[in-house]
XYZ file of C-alpha atoms in Angstrom:
569
model
C 66.036 32.807 22.742
C 65.463 32.726 18.966
C 61.652 32.439 19.042
C 60.284 30.501 16.062
C 56.537 30.108 16.478
C 53.734 30.622 18.963
C 50.213 29.487 19.752
C 47.570 31.130 21.934
C 44.834 29.335 23.904
C 42.176 30.319 26.423
C 41.365 28.089 29.374
C 38.238 29.086 31.340
C 38.796 32.808 30.761
C 42.588 32.797 31.191
C 44.850 33.443 28.198
C 48.129 31.599 27.573
C 50.755 32.033 24.858
C 53.362 29.300 24.207
C 56.497 30.196 22.209
C 58.987 27.722 20.728
C 62.618 28.808 21.181
C 65.063 27.452 18.630
C 68.149 28.761 20.387
C 67.908 26.793 23.641
C 65.374 24.111 22.710
C 62.772 25.245 25.238
C 59.120 26.326 25.288
C 58.236 29.627 26.996
C 54.813 30.036 28.592
C 53.230 33.509 28.993
C 50.282 33.504 31.403
C 48.145 36.684 30.960
C 45.264 35.829 33.263
C 41.843 37.186 32.363
C 43.105 39.816 29.871
C 45.757 39.821 27.167
C 46.457 43.405 28.282
C 47.832 42.175 31.613
C 51.557 41.836 32.245
C 52.145 38.079 31.873
C 53.812 35.631 34.214
C 56.647 33.986 32.246
C 58.039 30.489 32.681
C 59.910 28.004 30.465
C 60.192 24.251 30.236
C 62.482 21.978 28.220
C 61.695 18.915 26.104
C 64.122 16.008 26.241
C 65.486 15.044 22.821
C 64.231 18.081 20.928
C 66.618 19.993 18.673
C 65.586 23.426 17.428
C 61.824 23.447 18.137
C 59.822 25.227 15.445
C 56.098 24.659 14.968
C 53.848 24.402 18.042
C 50.106 24.022 18.534
C 47.950 23.142 21.544
C 44.354 21.906 21.712
C 41.942 20.392 24.205
C 40.977 16.714 24.108
C 37.974 16.293 26.406
C 39.221 17.978 29.601
C 42.978 17.630 28.952
C 45.209 20.064 27.089
C 47.638 18.424 24.649
C 50.059 19.732 22.045
C 52.590 18.941 19.338
C 56.013 20.512 18.689
C 58.231 19.958 15.633
C 61.940 19.297 16.147
C 63.451 20.870 13.048
C 67.089 19.816 13.197
C 66.606 16.090 13.963
C 63.381 15.492 11.966
C 61.094 14.593 14.851
C 57.737 15.578 16.336
C 57.139 15.656 20.094
C 53.915 15.631 22.063
C 52.997 17.716 25.112
C 50.607 16.291 27.715
C 49.396 18.923 30.207
C 47.863 16.471 32.665
C 48.276 18.962 35.527
C 46.988 21.954 33.578
C 48.539 24.653 31.447
C 50.288 26.302 34.393
C 52.444 23.208 35.005
C 55.219 21.726 32.870
C 53.816 19.023 30.575
C 54.840 15.423 30.099
C 56.588 15.182 26.734
C 57.784 12.501 24.362
C 58.396 11.659 20.733
C 55.590 10.741 18.320
C 56.779 7.299 17.289
C 54.076 5.986 14.941
C 55.379 8.141 12.066
C 58.974 9.349 11.736
C 59.515 10.052 8.029
C 59.889 13.827 8.246
C 62.296 16.035 6.384
C 62.911 19.285 8.273
C 59.450 19.585 9.878
C 58.774 23.289 10.436
C 55.246 24.625 10.945
C 52.392 22.675 12.550
C 48.613 22.984 13.023
C 46.179 20.797 14.950
C 42.753 20.280 13.352
C 39.559 18.757 14.804
C 37.184 17.646 12.041
C 34.350 15.141 11.990
C 35.119 13.949 15.518
C 38.769 13.214 14.680
C 42.065 14.969 15.450
C 44.704 15.665 12.803
C 48.168 17.193 12.851
C 49.172 19.043 9.662
C 52.963 19.491 9.461
C 54.705 21.638 6.853
C 58.242 20.703 5.837
C 60.740 23.441 5.072
C 61.402 21.610 1.791
C 57.789 21.699 0.626
C 56.390 18.386 1.835
C 53.108 18.286 3.751
C 52.568 15.573 6.384
C 49.304 14.518 7.981
C 49.065 12.748 11.345
C 45.700 11.090 12.057
C 44.957 10.486 15.751
C 41.342 9.318 15.525
C 38.718 10.457 18.016
C 41.295 11.131 20.772
C 44.755 12.584 20.648
C 45.505 11.947 24.318
C 47.235 8.578 23.802
C 49.371 10.030 20.973
C 48.898 7.031 18.702
C 47.656 6.985 15.146
C 48.844 6.944 11.556
C 50.872 9.304 9.412
C 51.372 9.977 5.723
C 53.418 12.167 3.438
C 51.015 14.058 1.164
C 53.834 15.241 -1.142
C 55.177 18.689 -1.895
C 52.572 19.817 -4.466
C 55.353 21.166 -6.680
C 56.795 23.322 -3.880
C 60.311 23.121 -2.505
C 60.679 25.727 0.216
C 57.843 26.317 2.665
C 57.971 27.394 6.250
C 54.700 28.549 7.779
C 51.269 26.929 7.721
C 47.789 27.828 8.939
C 44.557 25.829 8.514
C 41.016 27.168 8.262
C 37.750 25.224 8.263
C 34.860 26.443 6.093
C 31.849 24.215 6.807
C 33.062 20.752 5.710
C 35.936 22.146 3.635
C 39.437 22.649 4.999
C 42.079 24.943 3.544
C 45.750 25.270 4.407
C 47.843 28.372 3.738
C 51.622 28.458 3.434
C 54.326 30.759 2.046
C 56.753 29.722 -0.706
C 60.237 30.824 0.425
C 62.339 29.888 -2.616
C 65.145 32.036 -3.940
C 63.618 35.323 -5.087
C 64.659 34.549 -8.672
C 62.554 31.373 -8.637
C 59.087 31.813 -10.220
C 56.423 31.850 -7.502
C 58.815 32.800 -4.730
C 57.085 34.660 -1.905
C 53.620 33.610 -3.038
C 50.846 32.661 -0.647
C 50.038 28.999 -1.243
C 46.626 27.457 -0.561
C 45.971 23.754 -0.027
C 42.356 22.738 -0.569
C 40.804 19.604 0.883
C 37.190 20.065 -0.218
C 34.668 17.462 0.862
C 31.798 16.786 -1.503
C 28.980 16.452 0.972
C 25.590 15.323 -0.306
C 23.861 16.599 2.826
C 22.064 19.917 2.925
C 23.008 21.566 5.181
C 26.472 20.048 5.529
C 26.906 21.490 9.035
C 24.286 22.445 11.605
C 24.448 23.942 15.089
C 20.858 22.943 15.893
C 20.259 20.470 18.675
C 17.932 18.411 16.469
C 18.733 19.265 12.840
C 16.777 18.209 9.770
C 18.668 17.618 6.521
C 18.301 15.994 3.130
C 20.723 14.145 0.851
C 21.059 14.760 -2.861
C 22.551 11.327 -3.601
C 22.394 7.809 -2.217
C 25.140 5.983 -0.352
C 26.637 5.555 3.094
C 27.261 8.803 4.938
C 28.964 9.391 8.267
C 27.230 11.803 10.609
C 29.270 13.264 13.477
C 27.849 15.024 16.523
C 30.247 17.262 18.458
C 29.061 18.391 21.903
C 30.685 21.248 23.844
C 30.269 22.202 27.482
C 30.558 25.684 28.986
C 34.287 25.225 29.649
C 35.005 24.496 25.990
C 35.411 20.738 26.445
C 34.332 18.749 23.402
C 33.374 15.171 22.708
C 32.172 13.586 19.492
C 30.051 10.656 18.370
C 29.938 9.365 14.779
C 27.478 7.039 13.123
C 26.953 5.953 9.521
C 23.574 6.145 7.846
C 22.576 4.590 4.535
C 20.695 6.713 2.015
C 18.541 4.678 -0.383
C 18.576 5.286 -4.126
C 14.784 5.560 -4.037
C 13.429 9.079 -4.312
C 11.642 10.685 -1.402
C 8.165 12.018 -2.162
C 7.856 15.740 -2.750
C 5.022 17.763 -1.267
C 3.937 21.234 -0.278
C 1.850 22.506 2.616
C -0.478 25.426 3.109
C -1.637 26.798 6.455
C -4.570 29.198 6.508
C -5.886 30.942 9.575
C -4.307 32.531 12.633
C -7.264 32.886 14.966
C -7.367 31.241 18.385
C -11.157 30.953 18.460
C -11.489 29.184 15.091
C -9.906 25.992 13.719
C -6.873 26.506 11.468
C -6.707 24.711 8.118
C -3.710 22.493 7.381
C -3.536 21.312 3.778
C -0.909 19.199 1.995
C -0.414 18.598 -1.711
C 1.567 15.730 -3.203
C 3.960 16.889 -5.921
C 5.685 13.582 -6.731
C 5.742 10.004 -5.492
C 2.973 7.889 -4.031
C 2.378 9.022 -0.469
C 0.584 6.428 1.625
C 0.869 7.874 5.128
C 0.419 11.409 6.453
C 1.439 12.339 9.991
C 0.846 15.880 11.250
C 2.307 17.201 14.498
C 0.689 20.543 15.308
C 3.447 21.538 17.728
C 1.504 22.008 20.974
C 2.374 18.633 22.489
C -1.021 17.066 21.905
C -2.388 17.830 18.443
C -1.756 15.220 15.720
C -3.506 13.958 12.611
C -3.088 11.207 10.010
C -5.274 12.918 7.406
C -3.817 14.607 4.354
C -5.872 17.738 5.057
C -7.227 18.580 8.482
C -8.184 21.419 10.818
C -6.986 22.052 14.348
C -7.969 24.511 17.084
C -5.287 25.604 19.551
C -5.956 26.139 23.237
C -3.717 29.198 23.598
C -2.078 31.835 21.452
C 1.570 31.507 20.495
C 4.027 30.361 17.849
C 3.930 26.672 16.990
C 6.280 24.545 14.895
C 4.310 22.331 12.535
C 5.752 19.056 11.235
C 4.335 16.860 8.506
C 6.032 13.477 8.066
C 4.918 11.523 5.006
C 5.782 8.007 3.847
C 5.914 6.910 0.220
C 4.935 3.492 -1.075
C 8.661 2.861 -1.693
C 9.352 3.271 2.025
C 11.032 6.676 1.751
C 9.911 9.506 3.985
C 9.953 13.275 3.757
C 9.525 15.905 6.424
C 8.122 19.403 6.053
C 8.572 21.869 8.916
C 6.632 25.113 9.100
C 5.450 27.543 11.755
C 2.075 29.046 12.513
C 1.435 32.110 14.637
C -1.826 31.847 16.556
C -3.309 35.123 17.790
C -6.094 35.974 20.134
C -9.210 37.228 18.425
C -8.989 41.027 17.992
C -11.734 43.011 19.743
C -12.112 46.270 17.789
C -12.722 49.619 19.459
C -11.809 53.253 18.870
C -11.994 56.683 20.479
C -12.653 60.181 19.132
C -11.202 63.598 19.946
C -12.880 65.556 22.735
C -15.112 68.550 22.032
C -17.275 69.248 19.023
C -16.878 67.174 15.876
C -17.329 69.518 12.961
C -17.851 69.170 9.258
C -15.026 70.304 6.983
C -12.537 69.501 9.777
C -10.264 66.406 9.831
C -11.193 63.974 12.630
C -8.609 61.512 14.003
C -9.949 58.051 14.867
C -7.725 56.457 17.550
C -7.652 52.656 17.344
C -7.928 50.942 20.764
C -8.421 47.370 19.539
C -7.332 44.692 22.031
C -5.864 41.300 21.176
C -3.996 42.919 18.312
C -2.100 40.402 16.194
C 0.806 42.522 15.000
C 1.086 42.802 11.246
C -1.388 39.950 10.751
C -4.338 42.212 11.560
C -6.099 44.278 8.904
C -8.382 47.262 9.429
C -11.447 48.304 7.482
C -13.146 51.585 8.351
C -16.471 52.759 6.928
C -17.419 56.385 7.531
C -21.203 56.321 7.124
C -20.821 55.284 3.489
C -19.094 58.584 2.716
C -15.564 57.189 2.718
C -13.377 54.255 3.781
C -9.847 53.530 5.007
C -7.551 50.568 5.688
C -5.182 52.549 7.924
C -4.886 51.660 11.584
C -5.650 55.196 12.766
C -7.090 57.261 9.915
C -8.325 60.824 9.720
C -11.509 61.656 7.843
C -13.335 64.879 6.971
C -17.131 64.913 6.721
C -18.502 67.397 4.204
C -21.991 67.435 5.700
C -23.386 67.659 9.220
C -25.694 65.241 11.019
C -25.664 61.742 12.521
C -22.889 59.476 11.180
C -22.292 55.752 11.797
C -18.645 54.700 12.002
C -17.867 50.994 11.461
C -14.500 49.370 12.271
C -13.784 45.766 11.232
C -10.634 44.158 12.696
C -9.583 40.974 10.898
C -6.918 38.317 11.039
C -6.879 35.193 8.867
C -9.623 33.029 10.273
C -11.769 35.575 12.116
C -13.079 39.128 12.077
C -14.987 41.354 14.512
C -16.983 44.533 13.986
C -17.778 47.534 16.172
C -19.893 50.612 15.430
C -20.306 54.064 16.932
C -22.771 56.777 15.964
C -21.454 60.319 16.179
C -22.949 63.747 15.508
C -21.169 66.068 13.112
C -21.889 69.724 13.823
C -22.457 72.260 11.084
C -19.419 74.414 10.457
C -19.248 77.799 8.766
C -17.780 78.258 5.314
C -14.969 80.755 5.550
C -14.428 83.133 2.635
C -13.505 86.785 2.132
C -12.693 89.428 -0.461
C -10.358 92.416 -0.562
C -9.707 95.426 -2.769
C -6.553 95.910 -4.782
C -3.638 96.345 -2.471
C -1.085 99.055 -2.935
C 1.927 99.356 -0.734
C 1.389 101.903 2.009
C -2.310 102.211 1.192
C -5.170 100.990 3.334
C -6.541 97.591 2.212
C -10.061 96.620 3.218
C -10.837 92.943 3.907
C -14.513 91.974 3.715
C -15.812 88.838 5.456
C -18.173 86.884 3.181
C -18.377 83.687 5.277
C -21.525 81.569 5.260
C -23.182 79.914 8.245
C -25.387 80.572 11.241
C -24.394 82.125 14.555
C -20.886 83.162 13.588
C -19.052 84.284 16.703
C -15.392 84.787 15.880
C -13.131 86.008 13.110
C -9.392 85.579 13.269
C -7.292 87.188 10.560
C -3.613 86.554 9.878
C -2.329 89.057 7.321
C 0.838 87.082 6.599
C 3.232 89.809 7.720
C 3.150 89.067 11.435
C 0.060 91.144 12.196
C -3.398 89.908 13.171
C -6.963 91.090 13.711
C -10.139 89.790 15.358
C -12.452 92.230 13.554
C -15.010 90.913 11.106
C -14.075 93.394 8.353
C -10.630 94.775 9.137
C -8.363 97.128 7.236
C -4.619 96.691 6.943
C -1.661 98.537 5.473
C 1.312 96.613 4.058
C 4.645 98.361 4.498
C 6.738 96.234 2.143
C 5.642 95.223 -1.373
C 5.307 91.483 -1.909
C 3.087 88.408 -1.758
C 1.263 87.566 1.488
C -0.816 84.532 2.508
C -3.863 85.916 4.319
C -5.796 83.502 6.552
C -9.311 83.908 7.909
C -10.601 81.443 10.513
C -14.304 81.771 11.257
C -15.990 80.088 14.251
C -19.601 79.596 15.308
C -21.448 79.069 18.593
C -21.059 75.247 18.282
C -17.292 75.469 18.543
C -16.781 74.679 14.864
C -14.475 76.673 12.667
C -13.091 76.637 9.156
C -10.181 78.417 7.585
C -9.753 80.134 4.246
C -6.367 81.103 2.827
C -5.901 83.506 -0.068
C -2.937 85.306 -1.565
C -2.714 89.081 -1.382
C -0.214 91.021 -3.464
C 0.917 94.372 -2.100
C 1.970 96.275 -5.235
C 4.551 99.018 -5.475
C 3.547 102.711 -5.619
C 4.756 104.554 -8.775
C 7.479 107.185 -8.479
C 6.034 110.093 -10.485
C 8.200 112.638 -12.262
C 8.084 114.750 -15.435
C 9.991 117.396 -17.417
C 8.926 120.207 -19.755
C 10.357 122.441 -22.518
C 11.152 126.152 -22.101
C 7.759 127.705 -21.286
C 6.792 130.579 -23.613
C 3.359 132.056 -24.169
C 3.605 132.024 -27.948
C 4.322 128.268 -28.396
C 3.078 124.918 -27.037
C 5.121 123.447 -24.202
C 6.032 119.714 -24.402
C 5.572 117.769 -21.122
C 7.446 114.437 -20.822
C 6.392 111.745 -18.302
C 9.318 110.092 -16.495
C 7.320 108.025 -13.973
C 8.460 104.478 -13.056
C 7.104 101.622 -10.942
C 8.701 98.370 -9.687
C 7.365 95.053 -11.021
C 4.522 96.685 -12.982
C 3.692 98.892 -15.934
C 2.452 102.479 -16.028
C -0.980 102.561 -17.711
C -2.715 105.923 -17.011
C -1.832 109.597 -16.563
C -3.869 112.587 -15.359
C -2.368 116.029 -16.075
C -3.611 119.308 -14.621
C -1.793 122.288 -16.226
C -2.938 124.783 -13.598
C -4.970 126.908 -15.988
C -8.134 124.786 -15.940
C -6.941 122.532 -18.784
C -6.277 118.736 -18.260
C -4.945 115.799 -20.305
C -4.741 111.993 -20.105
C -1.891 111.603 -22.566
C 1.409 110.262 -21.325
C 3.488 113.003 -22.988
C 1.109 115.929 -23.758
C 1.859 119.412 -25.120
C 0.068 122.534 -23.893
C -0.158 126.179 -25.023
C -0.688 128.714 -22.291
C -2.764 131.741 -23.355
C -1.088 134.099 -20.963
C 2.094 134.475 -18.988
C 2.533 133.749 -15.317
C 3.235 130.939 -12.809
C 1.160 127.763 -13.158
C 1.132 124.729 -10.769
C 1.330 121.622 -13.028
C 0.287 118.303 -11.431
C 0.724 114.696 -12.765
C -1.131 111.747 -11.247
C 0.202 108.412 -12.689
C -1.308 104.903 -12.320
C 0.202 101.403 -12.507
C -1.612 98.443 -14.036
C -2.710 97.388 -10.511
C -4.420 100.730 -9.816
C -1.671 102.038 -7.573
C -0.969 105.739 -8.099
C 1.082 108.663 -6.924
C 1.146 112.410 -7.630
C 3.885 114.945 -8.300
C 3.620 118.674 -9.076
C 5.889 121.460 -10.238
C 5.489 125.234 -10.906
C 5.926 126.297 -14.530
C 6.721 129.984 -15.147
C 5.432 131.020 -18.597
C 7.267 133.988 -20.099
C 6.138 136.315 -22.911
C 7.254 134.930 -26.249
C 8.759 137.008 -29.055
């Protein structure tokens, strides 16, 4: 009945929504159970003395749920005490320690620094703050009017904590013609905290202060059910400056002592206290070494004291690794020169990214990769050295391997013309060659030593020859073969008469090349190498004229035609 505001809480996995109803002065409870998607159980309860409830908020104080509700029409605030749980009607009553409200509308409960606060927004712009101290359950405290901050018509309010800073948000509801009407308003209550960090969720935090003075430190503890309790204590920060220092830790090896060094940057440090983080190791020296009994991650603390009585604490971590034991394996079968060999690292006690690798391949090459590949250019006995290192220790292993002699694959071929037979000649070097494997690049293959092949389509082909010997070693040679186009030969001639020379015109063409040579046979025992020759027949008759034309790549084709020579005038 005329809902005004609502608040939602979760109690041990069960969700509840409470709605203030201005029409009948009641509070409606929606119980959703373990999911807000469930159909809720609905119940209402009334509050004696309330008139037009508006703002409502509910929070938990230790193990008891409590709430506040504003009574808009009679300028009051009422409390709700759910002693029997959220499913039962609460005990209610008026907050009596502060009553100077003017149309209290929206409300938010805030828990900050171990204390509870109620922030109440007036419809006329005023903001009220109720301070309950460390417990809200007895509903006693103090109240104050914080003013209207130049605003005169507010209705809603919401408060957000950002570390030690709190911000309130409200909406200005003045007449639309009023400047600023409808704006979102932000209240800022920043706290200048000298501590860094200002807030910590660590069980045992470490912090520093940038200025002297008395500072209140509050510890809030929560249990699994969401219950909270707080303890506050003041500490005094001296105006004396704490000494400044730096630390350096070198070494990560379990089998060797690790160096812990400290350097004073400012102040006059008189006492050094190291805690090496394993429950037993300590030192009062500025610089010391320490050997750990087991691998692991350790938190190191160095607490120093200055002559002025101030202390400083440095916290660092050291990762202690077991000593790496290097080893490696090789591929099975023959190890051949001119072939990449993969070295598989099988080092134990590996220390993650802290370990470094140094490979030496018989003085012929080196690598810092974990698992390198290396190609030997000569055959024979080779010593492989692997050094595995972490800061503080290093170990070395060696293996001697035999690199077999491999053949040197090479070949030659004659000029390749499309559709013509191309001869490939093996020119590989090496003893006891046993296999030849050709890949002509067009999907055809051969195992002959000196094969021939015909390309059907002009183009560029990558030809591969892999040659193997009786030791199981092989090498591969790749070369590019161009299959060139065959010329299309054609020619024309003038009217053939016996009394005058006949002009022959070459009309041959070739794709992706130039025509460079011509061989004419006029059928009467006379020949020519001109491109466009003329010829005089000494007698009449039929003569078979033939033209053989060549491209720049040596590819050729022939065409012929019968010329009938008639008697001239």
